[in-house]
Amino acid sequence: MTHNPSLPRVGFIGLGIMGQHMAAHLLAAGHPLAVYNRSPDKAAALVAKGAVACATPAQVAQQSDVIITMVGYPSDVEEVWLGGQGIIAHAQKALLIDMTTSSPALAKRLAVACAQAGHQALDAPVSGGDVGARDAKLSIMVGGDASAFDKALPILQRMGTNIVHMGGAGAGQHTKMSNQIVIASTIMGVCEGLAYAKGAGLDAEALLRCIGGGAAGGFQLNVMGSRIAKGDFAPGFFIEHFLKDLGIALAEAEQMGLDLPGATLARKLYNDMAAKGSSRLGTQALFQLYVTGV
Ligand code: NAP
């Protein structure tokens, strides 16, 4: 891949299901790209296409104008941003963007730490799943200063098609929590509907062709429902990550004095699945709970 030296140098940390595709789009667009992942083997495909492999987040920070993180949990974000080998300590007046689904409170804390260190910061979590990451069609919800958003926009446009500046630091993560609350009840509905159809002896593929184009249609029914119909329970989105998100969302809701019965039930059902060893399956595996109780 040929680099375009007039484009900002990008660093990308976290090359899992989502990050590997998102980073590949930036490389394909011509950005010089430095990468780091906890398990180094996940960097190999990008390095083969011209990315520079780094041994620490610090090394990524030292050679990047814009640094993007797409790791797993808020604790991973804290380590990569605030740790001794972290990007805040080692970047040089850079734009730091966290695209992990993480907590709004942490996003605010990171924005303050960045301002003190002379960096700009954005929280920019995404929606659209592994398919959206692969096809560069993510929805990206952004919190932070308008000037940082304007600077980030051309880069975010390489990974997504629906990019909205939602407000100050933490507003991106709050938006993502709202998204996850919608998904929590939706995926339960999809699994219930498909379990009912199975009980009635209907063909699942035909069912999806029929109701997927009607008022029930949407990503959870059409994409996750189709995986369920094929018996494909591999992770596009890990159950353990959804439990992380529901934990953050329900804690935030509690602080607002809000009761969210749908999200609360989804957390219980997914906790049941995790207790039975299914936390590394995809969220569509909830269907198994409805049909077999596993
Ligand atoms: P994933 O496959 O687990 O990817 C996360 C990657 O980050 C892993 O490769 C992991 O390394 C790496 N990582 C974790 N901690 C690290 C650290 N301290 N330093 C360096 N690398 C670190 O998960 P994912 O599905 O891509 O999801 C990433 C984030 O996006 C999560 O917060 C998730 O909730 C969110 N999200 C996911 C989806 C989806 O559909 N998958 C959609 C929207 C948002 P290892 O390889 O060593 O584990």
Short mmCIF file of C-alpha atoms and ligand atoms in Angstrom, two decimals:
data_model
loop_
_atom_site.label_atom_id
_atom_site.label_comp_id
_atom_site.label_asym_id
_atom_site.label_seq_id
_atom_site.Cartn_x
_atom_site.Cartn_y
_atom_site.Cartn_z
CA MET A 1 0.00 0.00 0.00
CA THR A 2 1.50 3.42 -0.94
CA HIS A 3 1.49 6.08 1.78
CA ASN A 4 0.41 9.62 1.08
CA PRO A 5 2.81 11.85 3.09
CA SER A 6 0.35 14.76 3.06
CA LEU A 7 -2.12 12.75 5.17
CA PRO A 8 -1.88 12.66 9.00
CA ARG A 9 0.11 9.76 10.41
CA VAL A 10 -2.32 7.48 12.22
CA GLY A 11 -1.65 5.10 15.10
CA PHE A 12 -4.15 2.30 15.75
CA ILE A 13 -4.28 0.25 18.95
CA GLY A 14 -6.60 -2.78 19.26
CA LEU A 15 -6.81 -4.95 16.16
CA GLY A 16 -9.62 -7.35 17.06
CA ILE A 17 -12.86 -8.12 15.22
CA MET A 18 -13.55 -4.41 14.65
CA GLY A 19 -10.15 -2.72 14.79
CA GLN A 20 -8.46 -4.83 12.13
CA HIS A 21 -10.97 -3.72 9.49
CA MET A 22 -11.09 -0.09 10.63
CA ALA A 23 -7.29 0.18 10.55
CA ALA A 24 -7.16 -1.48 7.13
CA HIS A 25 -9.43 1.24 5.66
CA LEU A 26 -7.06 3.94 6.92
CA LEU A 27 -4.08 2.15 5.41
CA ALA A 28 -5.93 1.73 2.12
CA ALA A 29 -6.69 5.47 2.11
CA GLY A 30 -2.93 6.18 2.19
CA HIS A 31 -2.38 7.15 5.84
CA PRO A 32 1.01 6.11 7.23
CA LEU A 33 -0.12 3.62 9.90
CA ALA A 34 1.55 2.43 13.12
CA VAL A 35 -0.21 -0.42 14.93
CA TYR A 36 -0.14 -2.22 18.27
CA ASN A 37 -2.20 -5.08 19.67
CA ARG A 38 -1.85 -7.00 22.94
CA SER A 39 -1.55 -10.27 21.00
CA PRO A 40 0.99 -9.27 18.34
CA ASP A 41 -0.13 -11.87 15.76
CA LYS A 42 -3.26 -9.83 15.04
CA ALA A 43 -1.06 -7.08 13.53
CA ALA A 44 0.47 -9.40 10.91
CA ALA A 45 -2.08 -8.86 8.12
CA LEU A 46 -1.80 -5.08 8.38
CA VAL A 47 2.00 -5.17 8.55
CA ALA A 48 2.03 -7.28 5.38
CA LYS A 49 0.12 -4.42 3.72
CA GLY A 50 2.56 -1.72 4.88
CA ALA A 51 1.68 -0.83 8.51
CA VAL A 52 4.51 -0.45 11.04
CA ALA A 53 4.31 -2.86 14.00
CA CYS A 54 5.00 -1.30 17.40
CA ALA A 55 5.89 -3.03 20.68
CA THR A 56 4.03 -0.63 22.99
CA PRO A 57 1.31 2.04 22.86
CA ALA A 58 4.12 4.55 23.56
CA GLN A 59 5.86 3.61 20.30
CA VAL A 60 2.60 4.14 18.42
CA ALA A 61 2.15 7.54 20.06
CA GLN A 62 5.67 8.71 19.26
CA GLN A 63 5.13 8.37 15.50
CA SER A 64 1.48 9.44 15.11
CA ASP A 65 -0.49 12.67 14.67
CA VAL A 66 -3.80 10.94 15.35
CA ILE A 67 -4.06 7.93 17.66
CA ILE A 68 -7.12 5.68 17.66
CA THR A 69 -7.93 3.01 20.25
CA MET A 70 -10.38 0.14 19.73
CA VAL A 71 -9.71 -2.16 22.67
CA GLY A 72 -12.11 -4.24 24.79
CA TYR A 73 -12.98 -2.78 28.19
CA PRO A 74 -12.72 0.55 30.03
CA SER A 75 -9.81 -0.98 32.00
CA ASP A 76 -7.97 -1.58 28.69
CA VAL A 77 -8.63 2.02 27.65
CA GLU A 78 -7.23 3.26 30.97
CA GLU A 79 -4.09 1.17 30.54
CA VAL A 80 -3.48 2.27 26.96
CA TRP A 81 -4.21 5.98 27.55
CA LEU A 82 -2.98 6.56 31.11
CA GLY A 83 -0.41 3.79 31.74
CA GLY A 84 3.35 4.28 31.98
CA GLN A 85 3.68 3.17 28.33
CA GLY A 86 0.45 4.97 27.51
CA ILE A 87 -0.42 7.34 24.69
CA ILE A 88 -1.12 10.47 26.75
CA ALA A 89 2.38 10.45 28.22
CA HIS A 90 4.14 9.70 24.92
CA ALA A 91 2.17 11.50 22.20
CA GLN A 92 3.33 14.87 20.90
CA LYS A 93 0.39 17.31 20.80
CA ALA A 94 -1.79 14.77 19.06
CA LEU A 95 -5.48 14.04 18.51
CA LEU A 96 -6.49 10.98 20.57
CA ILE A 97 -9.72 9.15 19.67
CA ASP A 98 -11.21 6.31 21.70
CA MET A 99 -13.60 4.21 19.61
CA THR A 100 -13.98 1.45 22.23
CA THR A 101 -17.41 1.16 23.85
CA SER A 102 -16.46 2.50 27.27
CA SER A 103 -17.85 4.56 30.11
CA PRO A 104 -18.94 8.19 29.70
CA ALA A 105 -17.26 9.05 33.02
CA LEU A 106 -13.92 7.68 31.81
CA ALA A 107 -14.26 9.61 28.54
CA LYS A 108 -14.64 12.83 30.54
CA ARG A 109 -11.62 11.96 32.70
CA LEU A 110 -9.48 11.26 29.62
CA ALA A 111 -10.53 14.55 28.02
CA VAL A 112 -9.33 16.45 31.09
CA ALA A 113 -6.01 14.53 31.17
CA CYS A 114 -5.50 15.21 27.45
CA ALA A 115 -6.19 18.93 27.81
CA GLN A 116 -3.63 19.09 30.63
CA ALA A 117 -1.05 17.34 28.42
CA GLY A 118 -1.75 19.56 25.38
CA HIS A 119 -3.64 16.93 23.35
CA GLN A 120 -7.13 16.92 21.88
CA ALA A 121 -9.45 14.02 22.77
CA LEU A 122 -12.64 12.52 21.37
CA ASP A 123 -14.83 9.61 22.45
CA ALA A 124 -16.15 8.06 19.24
CA PRO A 125 -17.76 4.64 19.76
CA VAL A 126 -19.39 2.92 16.83
CA SER A 127 -22.40 0.87 15.81
CA GLY A 128 -22.86 -1.37 12.79
CA GLY A 129 -21.13 -4.54 13.92
CA ASP A 130 -18.36 -6.52 12.27
CA VAL A 131 -20.18 -6.06 8.94
CA GLY A 132 -20.18 -2.27 9.31
CA ALA A 133 -16.48 -2.28 10.18
CA ARG A 134 -15.61 -4.48 7.20
CA ASP A 135 -17.68 -2.39 4.77
CA ALA A 136 -16.63 1.01 6.25
CA LYS A 137 -20.29 1.75 6.95
CA LEU A 138 -20.20 2.30 10.70
CA SER A 139 -22.33 4.81 12.56
CA ILE A 140 -19.93 6.85 14.68
CA MET A 141 -21.15 8.86 17.68
CA VAL A 142 -18.72 11.51 18.79
CA GLY A 143 -18.15 13.46 22.00
CA GLY A 144 -15.62 16.26 22.43
CA ASP A 145 -14.71 19.74 21.19
CA ALA A 146 -15.98 20.89 17.80
CA SER A 147 -12.44 21.72 16.61
CA ALA A 148 -11.27 18.16 17.40
CA PHE A 149 -14.35 16.77 15.65
CA ASP A 150 -13.63 18.82 12.51
CA LYS A 151 -10.04 17.55 12.48
CA ALA A 152 -11.13 13.93 12.99
CA LEU A 153 -13.99 13.92 10.46
CA PRO A 154 -12.00 13.05 7.29
CA ILE A 155 -10.41 10.13 9.15
CA LEU A 156 -13.69 8.91 10.64
CA GLN A 157 -15.23 9.10 7.15
CA ARG A 158 -12.85 6.34 6.06
CA MET A 159 -14.51 4.00 8.56
CA GLY A 160 -18.12 5.12 8.70
CA THR A 161 -20.95 6.72 6.77
CA ASN A 162 -23.09 8.19 9.54
CA ILE A 163 -20.96 10.38 11.78
CA VAL A 164 -22.61 12.69 14.29
CA HIS A 165 -21.08 15.16 16.76
CA MET A 166 -23.28 14.56 19.82
CA GLY A 167 -21.80 17.10 22.26
CA GLY A 168 -18.93 17.45 24.69
CA ALA A 169 -16.70 14.76 26.20
CA GLY A 170 -18.71 11.65 27.12
CA ALA A 171 -21.64 12.42 24.78
CA GLY A 172 -20.43 9.80 22.29
CA GLN A 173 -20.39 7.11 24.96
CA HIS A 174 -23.81 8.16 26.29
CA THR A 175 -25.15 7.85 22.73
CA LYS A 176 -23.65 4.38 22.45
CA MET A 177 -25.31 3.37 25.73
CA SER A 178 -28.66 4.47 24.32
CA ASN A 179 -27.89 2.33 21.24
CA GLN A 180 -27.11 -0.70 23.41
CA ILE A 181 -30.30 -0.25 25.42
CA VAL A 182 -32.28 -0.36 22.14
CA ILE A 183 -30.40 -3.46 21.02
CA ALA A 184 -30.93 -5.23 24.36
CA SER A 185 -34.70 -5.45 23.95
CA THR A 186 -34.49 -5.89 20.18
CA ILE A 187 -32.27 -8.98 20.25
CA MET A 188 -34.55 -10.56 22.88
CA GLY A 189 -37.49 -9.93 20.53
CA VAL A 190 -35.63 -11.41 17.56
CA CYS A 191 -34.75 -14.56 19.51
CA GLU A 192 -38.31 -14.92 20.83
CA GLY A 193 -39.80 -14.45 17.36
CA LEU A 194 -37.46 -17.02 15.82
CA ALA A 195 -38.05 -19.48 18.69
CA TYR A 196 -41.80 -19.11 18.14
CA ALA A 197 -41.39 -19.65 14.38
CA LYS A 198 -39.34 -22.78 15.05
CA GLY A 199 -42.05 -24.03 17.42
CA ALA A 200 -44.65 -23.42 14.70
CA GLY A 201 -42.57 -25.40 12.19
CA LEU A 202 -41.85 -22.40 9.92
CA ASP A 203 -38.78 -22.20 7.70
CA ALA A 204 -36.44 -19.62 9.26
CA GLU A 205 -34.92 -18.35 5.99
CA ALA A 206 -38.40 -17.85 4.48
CA LEU A 207 -39.55 -16.13 7.67
CA LEU A 208 -36.67 -13.66 7.45
CA ARG A 209 -37.31 -12.98 3.77
CA CYS A 210 -40.91 -12.22 4.69
CA ILE A 211 -40.82 -10.25 7.95
CA GLY A 212 -37.31 -8.81 7.44
CA GLY A 213 -38.81 -6.46 4.84
CA GLY A 214 -41.69 -5.39 7.09
CA ALA A 215 -42.02 -3.29 10.23
CA ALA A 216 -39.90 -5.69 12.31
CA GLY A 217 -36.92 -5.42 9.93
CA GLY A 218 -33.58 -4.06 11.05
CA PHE A 219 -29.99 -5.07 11.72
CA GLN A 220 -30.76 -7.38 14.63
CA LEU A 221 -33.47 -9.31 12.76
CA ASN A 222 -31.87 -9.26 9.30
CA VAL A 223 -28.18 -9.82 10.16
CA MET A 224 -28.31 -11.59 13.53
CA GLY A 225 -31.54 -13.43 12.61
CA SER A 226 -29.90 -14.75 9.47
CA ARG A 227 -26.92 -16.02 11.50
CA ILE A 228 -29.37 -17.73 13.86
CA ALA A 229 -31.16 -19.35 10.90
CA LYS A 230 -27.81 -20.76 9.71
CA GLY A 231 -26.90 -22.00 13.21
CA ASP A 232 -23.94 -19.57 13.21
CA PHE A 233 -23.29 -18.44 16.77
CA ALA A 234 -19.70 -17.26 16.22
CA PRO A 235 -18.93 -13.81 17.62
CA GLY A 236 -19.50 -10.74 15.51
CA PHE A 237 -20.10 -9.13 18.89
CA PHE A 238 -19.06 -11.02 22.03
CA ILE A 239 -21.65 -11.68 24.75
CA GLU A 240 -19.01 -10.62 27.29
CA HIS A 241 -18.71 -7.21 25.61
CA PHE A 242 -22.49 -6.79 25.61
CA LEU A 243 -22.54 -7.55 29.35
CA LYS A 244 -19.86 -4.89 29.81
CA ASP A 245 -22.04 -2.38 27.93
CA LEU A 246 -25.22 -3.28 29.82
CA GLY A 247 -23.33 -2.88 33.09
CA ILE A 248 -22.23 0.63 32.13
CA ALA A 249 -25.67 1.58 30.77
CA LEU A 250 -27.58 0.32 33.82
CA ALA A 251 -25.19 2.04 36.23
CA GLU A 252 -25.61 5.33 34.34
CA ALA A 253 -29.41 4.85 34.28
CA GLU A 254 -29.44 4.23 38.03
CA GLN A 255 -27.65 7.53 38.57
CA MET A 256 -30.38 9.19 36.48
CA GLY A 257 -33.08 7.52 38.61
CA LEU A 258 -34.24 5.50 35.59
CA ASP A 259 -35.56 1.94 35.69
CA LEU A 260 -34.88 0.03 32.44
CA PRO A 261 -36.73 -3.30 32.65
CA GLY A 262 -35.77 -4.46 29.12
CA ALA A 263 -32.04 -3.90 29.56
CA THR A 264 -32.23 -5.38 33.07
CA LEU A 265 -33.81 -8.59 31.74
CA ALA A 266 -31.30 -8.79 28.88
CA ARG A 267 -28.45 -8.54 31.38
CA LYS A 268 -29.96 -11.36 33.44
CA LEU A 269 -30.38 -13.63 30.40
CA TYR A 270 -26.86 -12.92 29.09
CA ASN A 271 -25.45 -13.46 32.60
CA ASP A 272 -27.17 -16.85 32.60
CA MET A 273 -25.44 -17.65 29.30
CA ALA A 274 -22.07 -16.46 30.57
CA ALA A 275 -22.47 -18.63 33.69
CA LYS A 276 -22.88 -21.60 31.34
CA GLY A 277 -19.62 -20.79 29.53
CA SER A 278 -21.02 -18.94 26.48
CA SER A 279 -19.51 -15.47 27.03
CA ARG A 280 -17.26 -15.71 23.95
CA LEU A 281 -20.17 -16.56 21.63
CA GLY A 282 -21.92 -13.87 19.58
CA THR A 283 -24.94 -12.07 21.04
CA GLN A 284 -27.25 -13.95 18.63
CA ALA A 285 -26.49 -17.12 20.61
CA LEU A 286 -29.19 -15.91 23.04
CA PHE A 287 -31.51 -17.89 20.74
CA GLN A 288 -30.09 -21.08 22.28
CA LEU A 289 -31.45 -20.04 25.67
CA TYR A 290 -34.96 -19.74 24.23
CA VAL A 291 -34.99 -23.05 22.36
CA THR A 292 -32.89 -25.34 24.52
CA GLY A 293 -32.38 -23.49 27.78
CA VAL A 294 -28.58 -23.81 27.26
P1 NAP B 1 -12.00 -7.79 20.24
O1 NAP B 1 -12.04 -8.66 19.05
O2 NAP B 1 -11.80 -8.39 21.59
O3 NAP B 1 -10.88 -6.68 19.98
C1 NAP B 1 -10.26 -5.92 20.98
C2 NAP B 1 -8.78 -5.95 20.69
O4 NAP B 1 -8.11 -5.05 21.58
C3 NAP B 1 -8.18 -7.35 20.92
O5 NAP B 1 -7.44 -7.75 19.78
C4 NAP B 1 -7.31 -7.15 22.15
O6 NAP B 1 -6.13 -7.91 22.18
C5 NAP B 1 -6.96 -5.69 22.04
N1 NAP B 1 -6.60 -5.14 23.34
C6 NAP B 1 -7.30 -5.21 24.50
N2 NAP B 1 -6.64 -4.62 25.49
C7 NAP B 1 -5.51 -4.15 24.94
C8 NAP B 1 -4.43 -3.44 25.46
N3 NAP B 1 -4.38 -3.10 26.75
N4 NAP B 1 -3.41 -3.13 24.63
C9 NAP B 1 -3.46 -3.49 23.33
N5 NAP B 1 -4.46 -4.16 22.77
C10 NAP B 1 -5.49 -4.48 23.58
O7 NAP B 1 -13.34 -6.93 20.32
P2 NAP B 1 -14.14 -6.15 19.16
O8 NAP B 1 -15.35 -6.94 18.83
O9 NAP B 1 -13.22 -5.72 18.08
O10 NAP B 1 -14.66 -4.89 19.99
C11 NAP B 1 -13.82 -3.81 20.35
C12 NAP B 1 -14.65 -2.77 21.09
O11 NAP B 1 -15.68 -2.29 20.23
C13 NAP B 1 -15.34 -3.30 22.35
O12 NAP B 1 -15.39 -2.28 23.31
C14 NAP B 1 -16.75 -3.62 21.84
O13 NAP B 1 -17.69 -3.55 22.88
C15 NAP B 1 -16.94 -2.53 20.81
N6 NAP B 1 -17.85 -2.83 19.69
C16 NAP B 1 -17.87 -4.05 19.11
C17 NAP B 1 -18.74 -4.29 18.05
C18 NAP B 1 -18.82 -5.64 17.37
O14 NAP B 1 -19.82 -5.88 16.69
N7 NAP B 1 -17.82 -6.50 17.49
C19 NAP B 1 -19.56 -3.27 17.57
C20 NAP B 1 -19.49 -2.02 18.15
C21 NAP B 1 -18.63 -1.80 19.23
P3 NAP B 1 -6.11 -9.52 22.24
O15 NAP B 1 -6.07 -9.91 20.80
O16 NAP B 1 -4.88 -9.84 23.00
O17 NAP B 1 -7.39 -9.93 22.95
#
